[in-house]
Amino acid sequence: MTSTSPSTPHSFQVDLRGLVDLLSHHLYSSPRVYVRELLQNAVDAITARHALEPAAEVRIRLSASGGRVTIEDSGIGLTADEAHSLLATIGRSSKRAGGGSDLNEQGLEATRQEFLGQFGIGLLACFVVARQIRVVTRSARDPHAAPVEWLATDDGSYTVRELPHDARPEPGTTVVLEARPGAAEWAVPAKVEELARDYGSLLPYEITFDDGEGGEPRPVTDRPAVWDRPFPTPDARRVALAGHCAQLFGFTPLDSIDLDLPVAGVRGVAYVLPEPTSPAHRAGHRVHLKGMLLTERADNLLPDWAFFVRAVLDTDTLRPTASRENLYDDETLAAVRDALGARVRGWLAELAASDPDRLAAFLQVHHLGVKSMARHDPDLLGLMLPWLPFETSDGSMSLQEFAAAHTDIHFTRTVEEFRQIAPIAAAHGLGVINAGYTYDADLLALLPAVRPELKVTELDAGAVTERLDPVPTSAELALAPFLATARTRLEPQSCDVVLRAFQPVAVPALYLDDRQARQECDRTAALESADSLWSGILGALRGSAPRARLVLNHNNPLIRRIAALPDEALTGTAVESLYGQALLMSQRPLRPADSTLLNRAFLGLLEWATHSTDDRDAQEGQK
């Protein structure tokens, strides 16, 4: 039997230049994150020391000058062995169990929850801007240990050496970065201070910044967060939050919504946008993790329907991605997202119950987006039903108000059709909603699911005709020859002629159709241009579908005069003109046959008018 000798283990080798390229081009979105790494290490060092010495001083000082960035902290510090083990090893973090701890085991588990860093990338991430990193550190756990210098360059090499005790008398760490060529802009004092405030304003320890010009160091942190500060009145708090929003997001909000989930370790506020925005736009929210800014573009924090707010919050429970620039979408985030959505819903419900004016102001801006989301969210539709505005034959009002007056609700699919029928529907008690605007037809289709007692149907010609007043039988019989002529003339247009009396009197004729009538009209047009095979197929599809209707208004004097014309040809031309005028008023697209009819009627009327003038002139000449 052949024996197999055990293989010799080897260690992975890391090319630091390749690592820097990976970090700067693939893991991190911008070199700016180096300031976060510096702050994170300093805060974690302070947290670790407090676990060992609760009464230890807290000092984090950041400075920038001459192409160098320096940060000093009074944290736990490192020994020489720990510097070798932790600072130059990818994937090993002092914040992980069994990962080479920089704390005594006592208190490690309790403290680990407070650490910001998790992934073991550490200071090496700072090579995205640094040519050289120098760390001088002294351990707080071993008072007799000498200070240590760890010096690394971007060629992948580093050295570790012990320093005299007076090189750093007190425990803590100082990190000095020297900017590499092409990255000097990231070491400019104003830029460093800006980044420090952006990332670290909510960190739990006081941080100061020194620009090297001899002035007093300026505070970077600004705690407590504005949403946690006490204010003398609710109005004062509202003004402060509005100012915070303007500074952070660049707009003055319509309102602010507290996002307080103590069980989930989440505190913050959502600001309502003052301008309309598309529901399809993925909102970017600002998330801090244990005070450190994680991302300004968290697009998975709130439900999609809450597109009208921008949120800023601090959390100690949500899990970051490896780059610590977004939230990991897991079950915890899903639960928090639902809970935050419930807070926004609660705000809407509170406005609806106690402040309808503010709700109206909100919907005036965001009603289109709310309608978009309500299509997929029956609960949101039920909540907003009393408030969402619709254009109706009774004026602009909510569906709930409209449903109180009409249990049978009709709607039109185009704005033009609604505007033609609305005055007539209002005069005859017919409830019609304009569903020609975006999302309205979808919401009306969902309305019976929320209010089962309501009947919602698309407006058809028959429903309108039934509501119009019939003409007395004797009058209709007297006009039978006129109606026969009118129907004969409009038969090629697949249009019936009906006589009714309706308001307003000024409208001589009304063109009505519905979806089935339009489909029948399209079938007829296709039949006229089809070959023999398709003509047979389309002809077989002819059914008893309702046709379009031209409703003539018997109350209108013009209709009565046309009906009394003795010339049948002139009567037919006048009817075609009425048809064309009603079609134009409805603003429907004209078919070629309709355009031909309009031209023929127009020219016919001109011919009649000019002949009548010639006859009158001839009569005058004979006199």
Tab-separated table of C-alpha atoms in Angstrom, residues 78-427:
chain	number	residue	atom	x	y	z
A	78	LEU	CA	-1.047	47.634	21.704
A	79	THR	CA	2.006	45.637	22.629
A	80	ALA	CA	4.682	44.730	20.093
A	81	ASP	CA	3.222	41.232	19.596
A	82	GLU	CA	-0.267	42.660	19.093
A	83	ALA	CA	1.061	45.157	16.557
A	84	HIS	CA	2.550	42.273	14.564
A	85	SER	CA	-0.617	40.193	14.904
A	86	LEU	CA	-3.346	42.751	14.345
A	87	LEU	CA	-2.172	45.715	12.321
A	88	ALA	CA	-0.743	43.789	9.381
A	89	THR	CA	-3.090	40.808	9.127
A	90	ILE	CA	-6.121	40.924	6.844
A	91	GLY	CA	-9.226	39.346	8.331
A	92	ARG	CA	-8.063	39.265	11.931
A	93	SER	CA	-9.915	41.687	14.155
A	94	SER	CA	-9.407	42.409	17.810
A	95	LYS	CA	-13.182	42.715	17.993
A	96	ARG	CA	-13.880	39.077	17.176
A	97	ALA	CA	-13.999	36.124	19.493
A	98	GLY	CA	-10.887	33.996	19.166
A	99	GLY	CA	-9.396	36.415	16.693
A	100	GLY	CA	-6.345	37.600	18.575
A	101	SER	CA	-7.853	39.709	21.298
A	102	ASP	CA	-6.450	43.027	22.403
A	103	LEU	CA	-8.476	42.789	25.620
A	104	ASN	CA	-8.396	40.550	28.634
A	105	GLU	CA	-11.057	37.861	28.301
A	106	GLN	CA	-12.785	39.384	31.304
A	107	GLY	CA	-15.127	41.996	29.874
A	108	LEU	CA	-14.412	41.069	26.245
A	109	GLU	CA	-17.838	39.644	25.465
A	110	ALA	CA	-19.627	42.567	27.081
A	111	THR	CA	-17.524	45.059	25.189
A	112	ARG	CA	-17.478	43.388	21.784
A	113	GLN	CA	-21.058	44.500	21.149
A	114	GLU	CA	-19.905	48.124	21.340
A	115	PHE	CA	-17.139	47.830	18.731
A	116	LEU	CA	-17.625	49.415	15.321
A	117	GLY	CA	-15.092	47.334	13.376
A	118	GLN	CA	-15.801	43.714	12.542
A	119	PHE	CA	-14.007	42.657	9.414
A	120	GLY	CA	-10.298	42.909	10.235
A	121	ILE	CA	-9.309	45.307	7.467
A	122	GLY	CA	-8.332	48.019	9.916
A	123	LEU	CA	-5.590	50.526	9.246
A	124	LEU	CA	-4.566	48.878	5.994
A	125	ALA	CA	-7.652	50.469	4.431
A	126	CYS	CA	-5.972	53.839	4.958
A	127	PHE	CA	-3.512	52.985	2.204
A	128	VAL	CA	-6.189	54.142	-0.245
A	129	VAL	CA	-4.761	57.640	0.438
A	130	ALA	CA	-1.530	57.031	2.396
A	131	ARG	CA	2.014	56.458	1.214
A	132	GLN	CA	3.157	55.655	4.737
A	133	ILE	CA	1.406	54.894	8.036
A	134	ARG	CA	3.210	55.341	11.341
A	135	VAL	CA	1.654	54.070	14.570
A	136	VAL	CA	3.092	54.835	18.003
A	137	THR	CA	1.210	52.941	20.697
A	138	ARG	CA	1.485	51.929	24.348
A	139	SER	CA	-0.594	49.230	25.968
A	140	ALA	CA	-2.817	50.018	28.966
A	141	ARG	CA	-2.943	46.348	29.991
A	142	ASP	CA	0.782	46.040	30.631
A	143	PRO	CA	2.152	49.127	32.467
A	144	HIS	CA	5.707	47.826	32.063
A	145	ALA	CA	5.506	47.322	28.292
A	146	ALA	CA	7.518	49.800	26.262
A	147	PRO	CA	5.900	51.999	23.599
A	148	VAL	CA	5.901	50.428	20.146
A	149	GLU	CA	6.364	51.966	16.700
A	150	TRP	CA	4.704	50.212	13.739
A	151	LEU	CA	5.798	51.729	10.426
A	152	ALA	CA	4.306	50.535	7.128
A	153	THR	CA	4.639	51.708	3.517
A	154	ASP	CA	2.488	51.090	0.496
A	155	ASP	CA	5.018	48.691	-1.007
A	156	GLY	CA	3.736	46.064	1.444
A	157	SER	CA	6.518	46.198	4.039
A	158	TYR	CA	6.422	47.187	7.678
A	159	THR	CA	8.694	47.325	10.713
A	160	VAL	CA	7.975	47.066	14.421
A	161	ARG	CA	10.341	48.382	17.086
A	162	GLU	CA	10.178	49.284	20.741
A	163	LEU	CA	10.746	52.910	21.737
A	164	PRO	CA	12.069	54.509	24.956
A	165	HIS	CA	9.430	54.832	27.670
A	166	ASP	CA	9.429	58.605	27.417
A	167	ALA	CA	8.463	58.402	23.715
A	168	ARG	CA	4.878	57.904	24.916
A	169	PRO	CA	4.449	58.140	28.703
A	170	GLU	CA	0.701	57.381	28.760
A	171	PRO	CA	-1.279	54.499	27.234
A	172	GLY	CA	-2.937	55.145	23.919
A	173	THR	CA	-2.167	55.343	20.224
A	174	THR	CA	-1.058	57.967	17.715
A	175	VAL	CA	-1.495	57.281	13.999
A	176	VAL	CA	0.193	59.471	11.366
A	177	LEU	CA	-0.635	59.148	7.660
A	178	GLU	CA	1.482	60.665	4.907
A	179	ALA	CA	-0.538	61.215	1.738
A	180	ARG	CA	0.692	59.443	-1.352
A	181	PRO	CA	1.103	61.254	-4.701
A	182	GLY	CA	-2.284	61.995	-6.243
A	183	ALA	CA	-4.135	61.832	-2.920
A	184	ALA	CA	-3.017	65.126	-1.358
A	185	GLU	CA	-6.551	66.559	-1.613
A	186	TRP	CA	-7.717	64.059	1.007
A	187	ALA	CA	-5.211	65.422	3.530
A	188	VAL	CA	-6.227	69.090	3.211
A	189	PRO	CA	-7.300	70.270	6.715
A	190	ALA	CA	-10.702	71.571	5.576
A	191	LYS	CA	-11.477	68.274	3.823
A	192	VAL	CA	-10.367	66.182	6.787
A	193	GLU	CA	-12.486	68.236	9.179
A	194	GLU	CA	-15.488	67.985	6.850
A	195	LEU	CA	-15.146	64.209	6.635
A	196	ALA	CA	-14.651	63.891	10.381
A	197	ARG	CA	-17.852	65.836	11.087
A	198	ASP	CA	-19.725	63.858	8.459
A	199	TYR	CA	-18.686	60.472	9.806
A	200	GLY	CA	-18.256	61.204	13.489
A	201	SER	CA	-20.800	63.806	14.599
A	202	LEU	CA	-22.815	61.242	16.582
A	203	LEU	CA	-19.941	59.192	18.026
A	204	PRO	CA	-20.179	58.583	21.780
A	205	TYR	CA	-16.843	60.198	22.712
A	206	GLU	CA	-15.764	63.780	22.278
A	207	ILE	CA	-13.528	64.284	19.247
A	208	THR	CA	-11.683	67.497	18.417
A	209	PHE	CA	-9.964	68.707	15.259
A	210	ASP	CA	-6.834	70.863	14.961
A	211	ASP	CA	-5.976	72.440	11.609
A	212	GLY	CA	-2.414	73.231	12.688
A	213	GLU	CA	-2.840	77.009	12.489
A	214	GLY	CA	-2.500	77.630	16.211
A	215	GLY	CA	-6.156	78.041	17.099
A	216	GLU	CA	-8.161	76.092	19.650
A	217	PRO	CA	-9.137	72.571	18.545
A	218	ARG	CA	-12.729	72.500	17.325
A	219	PRO	CA	-15.276	69.879	18.395
A	220	VAL	CA	-16.237	67.327	15.758
A	221	THR	CA	-18.971	65.527	17.662
A	222	ASP	CA	-22.392	67.092	18.135
A	223	ARG	CA	-24.294	65.033	20.683
A	224	PRO	CA	-26.943	64.319	21.611
A	225	ALA	CA	-28.531	63.919	18.202
A	226	VAL	CA	-31.000	66.690	17.408
A	227	TRP	CA	-33.957	64.308	17.680
A	228	ASP	CA	-32.905	63.380	21.242
A	229	ARG	CA	-32.401	66.919	22.543
A	230	PRO	CA	-34.866	68.594	24.896
A	231	PHE	CA	-36.751	71.630	23.581
A	232	PRO	CA	-39.013	74.029	25.436
A	233	THR	CA	-41.943	73.578	23.050
A	234	PRO	CA	-43.003	71.267	20.195
A	235	ASP	CA	-42.727	74.199	17.793
A	236	ALA	CA	-39.129	74.825	18.868
A	237	ARG	CA	-38.341	71.175	18.237
A	238	ARG	CA	-40.015	71.309	14.826
A	239	VAL	CA	-37.940	74.350	13.868
A	240	ALA	CA	-34.729	72.676	15.036
A	241	LEU	CA	-35.493	69.524	13.054
A	242	ALA	CA	-36.294	71.588	9.966
A	243	GLY	CA	-32.920	73.324	10.276
A	244	HIS	CA	-31.193	69.966	10.706
A	245	CYS	CA	-32.898	68.650	7.566
A	246	ALA	CA	-31.910	71.729	5.561
A	247	GLN	CA	-28.293	71.331	6.653
A	248	LEU	CA	-28.229	67.581	6.036
A	249	PHE	CA	-30.371	67.095	2.930
A	250	GLY	CA	-30.690	70.596	1.504
A	251	PHE	CA	-34.447	71.056	1.795
A	252	THR	CA	-36.957	72.340	4.348
A	253	PRO	CA	-39.326	69.458	5.133
A	254	LEU	CA	-43.099	69.539	5.095
A	255	ASP	CA	-42.999	67.669	8.396
A	256	SER	CA	-40.849	65.329	10.458
A	257	ILE	CA	-41.655	61.839	11.729
A	258	ASP	CA	-39.964	60.356	14.801
A	259	LEU	CA	-38.496	56.896	14.193
A	260	ASP	CA	-38.106	55.506	17.697
A	261	LEU	CA	-37.735	51.721	18.055
A	262	PRO	CA	-36.058	51.085	21.425
A	263	VAL	CA	-36.434	47.310	21.152
A	264	ALA	CA	-34.590	47.352	17.839
A	265	GLY	CA	-32.001	49.890	19.009
A	266	VAL	CA	-33.085	52.477	16.441
A	267	ARG	CA	-33.542	56.208	16.973
A	268	GLY	CA	-33.932	58.855	14.333
A	269	VAL	CA	-36.256	60.965	12.256
A	270	ALA	CA	-37.789	60.922	8.773
A	271	TYR	CA	-38.221	64.190	6.881
A	272	VAL	CA	-41.130	64.607	4.441
A	273	LEU	CA	-40.031	65.938	1.064
A	274	PRO	CA	-41.516	69.317	0.095
A	275	GLU	CA	-41.526	68.541	-3.654
A	276	PRO	CA	-43.052	65.663	-5.632
A	277	THR	CA	-40.783	62.735	-6.361
A	278	SER	CA	-41.180	59.598	-8.424
A	279	PRO	CA	-42.078	56.440	-6.457
A	280	ALA	CA	-39.660	54.612	-8.735
A	281	HIS	CA	-36.780	56.692	-7.373
A	282	ARG	CA	-34.827	54.749	-4.771
A	283	ALA	CA	-34.486	57.082	-1.810
A	284	GLY	CA	-31.126	57.347	-0.059
A	285	HIS	CA	-31.346	57.386	3.722
A	286	ARG	CA	-28.600	58.301	6.166
A	287	VAL	CA	-27.704	55.565	8.672
A	288	HIS	CA	-25.302	55.731	11.602
A	289	LEU	CA	-24.061	52.555	13.276
A	290	LYS	CA	-23.302	53.139	16.961
A	291	GLY	CA	-22.845	56.808	16.103
A	292	MET	CA	-20.547	56.299	13.095
A	293	LEU	CA	-21.981	57.232	9.708
A	294	LEU	CA	-22.465	54.028	7.764
A	295	THR	CA	-24.050	55.287	4.570
A	296	GLU	CA	-25.905	58.210	3.048
A	297	ARG	CA	-27.545	55.989	0.442
A	298	ALA	CA	-29.362	53.239	2.333
A	299	ASP	CA	-32.136	52.359	-0.108
A	300	ASN	CA	-33.429	49.316	1.764
A	301	LEU	CA	-34.191	50.965	5.098
A	302	LEU	CA	-37.850	51.892	4.532
A	303	PRO	CA	-40.650	50.251	2.529
A	304	ASP	CA	-40.821	51.265	-1.128
A	305	TRP	CA	-44.117	53.064	-0.564
A	306	ALA	CA	-42.428	55.494	1.866
A	307	PHE	CA	-40.687	57.187	-1.070
A	308	PHE	CA	-41.767	60.639	0.126
A	309	VAL	CA	-39.416	60.767	3.139
A	310	ARG	CA	-35.671	60.921	3.741
A	311	ALA	CA	-34.573	59.336	6.996
A	312	VAL	CA	-31.564	59.755	9.252
A	313	LEU	CA	-31.113	57.402	12.193
A	314	ASP	CA	-28.659	55.728	14.528
A	315	THR	CA	-28.755	51.988	15.221
A	316	ASP	CA	-26.769	49.489	17.206
A	317	THR	CA	-28.461	46.316	15.938
A	318	LEU	CA	-28.476	46.389	12.148
A	319	ARG	CA	-25.698	44.567	10.364
A	320	PRO	CA	-23.388	46.397	7.932
A	321	THR	CA	-21.964	44.984	4.730
A	322	ALA	CA	-18.254	44.189	4.532
A	323	SER	CA	-17.466	47.662	3.192
A	324	ARG	CA	-19.526	49.178	6.020
A	325	GLU	CA	-21.187	51.404	3.430
A	326	ASN	CA	-24.662	49.862	3.449
A	327	LEU	CA	-26.968	47.646	5.462
A	328	TYR	CA	-27.030	43.888	5.082
A	329	ASP	CA	-30.532	42.879	4.004
A	330	ASP	CA	-31.380	40.156	6.500
A	331	GLU	CA	-34.349	39.226	8.711
A	332	THR	CA	-33.447	41.878	11.280
A	333	LEU	CA	-33.478	44.632	8.687
A	334	ALA	CA	-36.760	43.322	7.265
A	335	ALA	CA	-38.357	43.507	10.715
A	336	VAL	CA	-36.982	47.010	11.313
A	337	ARG	CA	-38.159	48.100	7.863
A	338	ASP	CA	-41.696	46.942	8.632
A	339	ALA	CA	-41.625	48.677	12.023
A	340	LEU	CA	-40.374	51.941	10.505
A	341	GLY	CA	-43.069	51.686	7.850
A	342	ALA	CA	-45.621	51.331	10.638
A	343	ARG	CA	-44.300	54.567	12.153
A	344	VAL	CA	-44.821	56.408	8.867
A	345	ARG	CA	-48.317	54.938	8.580
A	346	GLY	CA	-49.000	56.041	12.126
A	347	TRP	CA	-47.972	59.564	11.213
A	348	LEU	CA	-50.405	59.552	8.286
A	349	ALA	CA	-53.199	58.207	10.495
A	350	GLU	CA	-52.449	60.833	13.153
A	351	LEU	CA	-52.607	63.609	10.570
A	352	ALA	CA	-55.871	62.241	9.237
A	353	ALA	CA	-57.364	62.204	12.728
A	354	SER	CA	-56.007	65.415	14.218
A	355	ASP	CA	-54.604	67.730	11.548
A	356	PRO	CA	-56.413	67.414	8.191
A	357	ASP	CA	-54.912	70.686	6.972
A	358	ARG	CA	-51.372	69.316	7.207
A	359	LEU	CA	-52.495	66.075	5.585
A	360	ALA	CA	-54.086	68.044	2.752
A	361	ALA	CA	-50.829	69.967	2.292
A	362	PHE	CA	-48.929	66.675	2.165
A	363	LEU	CA	-51.289	65.110	-0.376
A	364	GLN	CA	-51.241	68.222	-2.514
A	365	VAL	CA	-47.566	67.467	-3.093
A	366	HIS	CA	-47.422	63.670	-2.954
A	367	HIS	CA	-50.878	62.406	-3.948
A	368	LEU	CA	-49.600	60.933	-7.213
A	369	GLY	CA	-46.929	58.897	-5.474
A	370	VAL	CA	-49.296	57.786	-2.714
A	371	LYS	CA	-51.755	56.623	-5.364
A	372	SER	CA	-48.982	54.685	-7.070
A	373	MET	CA	-48.127	52.770	-3.917
A	374	ALA	CA	-51.757	52.325	-2.845
A	375	ARG	CA	-52.278	50.236	-5.998
A	376	HIS	CA	-50.182	47.493	-4.399
A	377	ASP	CA	-51.089	48.128	-0.766
A	378	PRO	CA	-54.798	47.751	0.143
A	379	ASP	CA	-54.065	48.861	3.711
A	380	LEU	CA	-52.552	52.107	2.466
A	381	LEU	CA	-55.492	52.594	0.116
A	382	GLY	CA	-57.923	52.081	2.997
A	383	LEU	CA	-55.982	54.546	5.121
A	384	MET	CA	-55.819	57.211	2.421
A	385	LEU	CA	-59.276	56.640	0.943
A	386	PRO	CA	-60.893	59.539	2.816
A	387	TRP	CA	-58.161	61.919	1.655
A	388	LEU	CA	-56.888	61.088	-1.825
A	389	PRO	CA	-58.252	63.693	-4.291
A	390	PHE	CA	-60.054	62.684	-7.490
A	391	GLU	CA	-61.651	64.734	-10.241
A	392	THR	CA	-65.361	63.890	-10.311
A	393	SER	CA	-68.554	65.129	-11.910
A	394	ASP	CA	-69.342	66.696	-8.513
A	395	GLY	CA	-65.995	68.510	-8.354
A	396	SER	CA	-62.624	67.611	-6.804
A	397	MET	CA	-63.136	65.405	-3.742
A	398	SER	CA	-62.048	62.192	-2.059
A	399	LEU	CA	-63.470	58.811	-3.016
A	400	GLN	CA	-65.107	58.543	0.379
A	401	GLU	CA	-66.963	61.830	-0.095
A	402	PHE	CA	-67.980	60.843	-3.606
A	403	ALA	CA	-69.136	57.388	-2.509
A	404	ALA	CA	-71.398	58.991	0.101
A	405	ALA	CA	-73.411	60.517	-2.753
A	406	HIS	CA	-73.103	57.746	-5.357
A	407	THR	CA	-73.196	54.011	-4.720
A	408	ASP	CA	-72.972	53.343	-8.471
A	409	ILE	CA	-69.696	54.871	-9.570
A	410	HIS	CA	-68.812	55.267	-13.238
A	411	PHE	CA	-65.446	56.307	-14.601
A	412	THR	CA	-63.958	57.407	-17.894
A	413	ARG	CA	-60.556	56.270	-19.079
A	414	THR	CA	-59.603	59.550	-20.742
A	415	VAL	CA	-59.559	63.110	-19.508
A	416	GLU	CA	-61.201	64.319	-22.728
A	417	GLU	CA	-64.118	61.926	-22.403
A	418	PHE	CA	-64.654	63.015	-18.806
A	419	ARG	CA	-64.606	66.711	-19.618
A	420	GLN	CA	-67.192	66.228	-22.318
A	421	ILE	CA	-69.561	64.206	-20.151
A	422	ALA	CA	-68.990	65.815	-16.713
A	423	PRO	CA	-71.397	68.791	-17.077
A	424	ILE	CA	-74.144	66.557	-18.424
A	425	ALA	CA	-73.559	63.877	-15.786
A	426	ALA	CA	-73.647	66.466	-12.994
A	427	ALA	CA	-76.910	67.920	-14.305
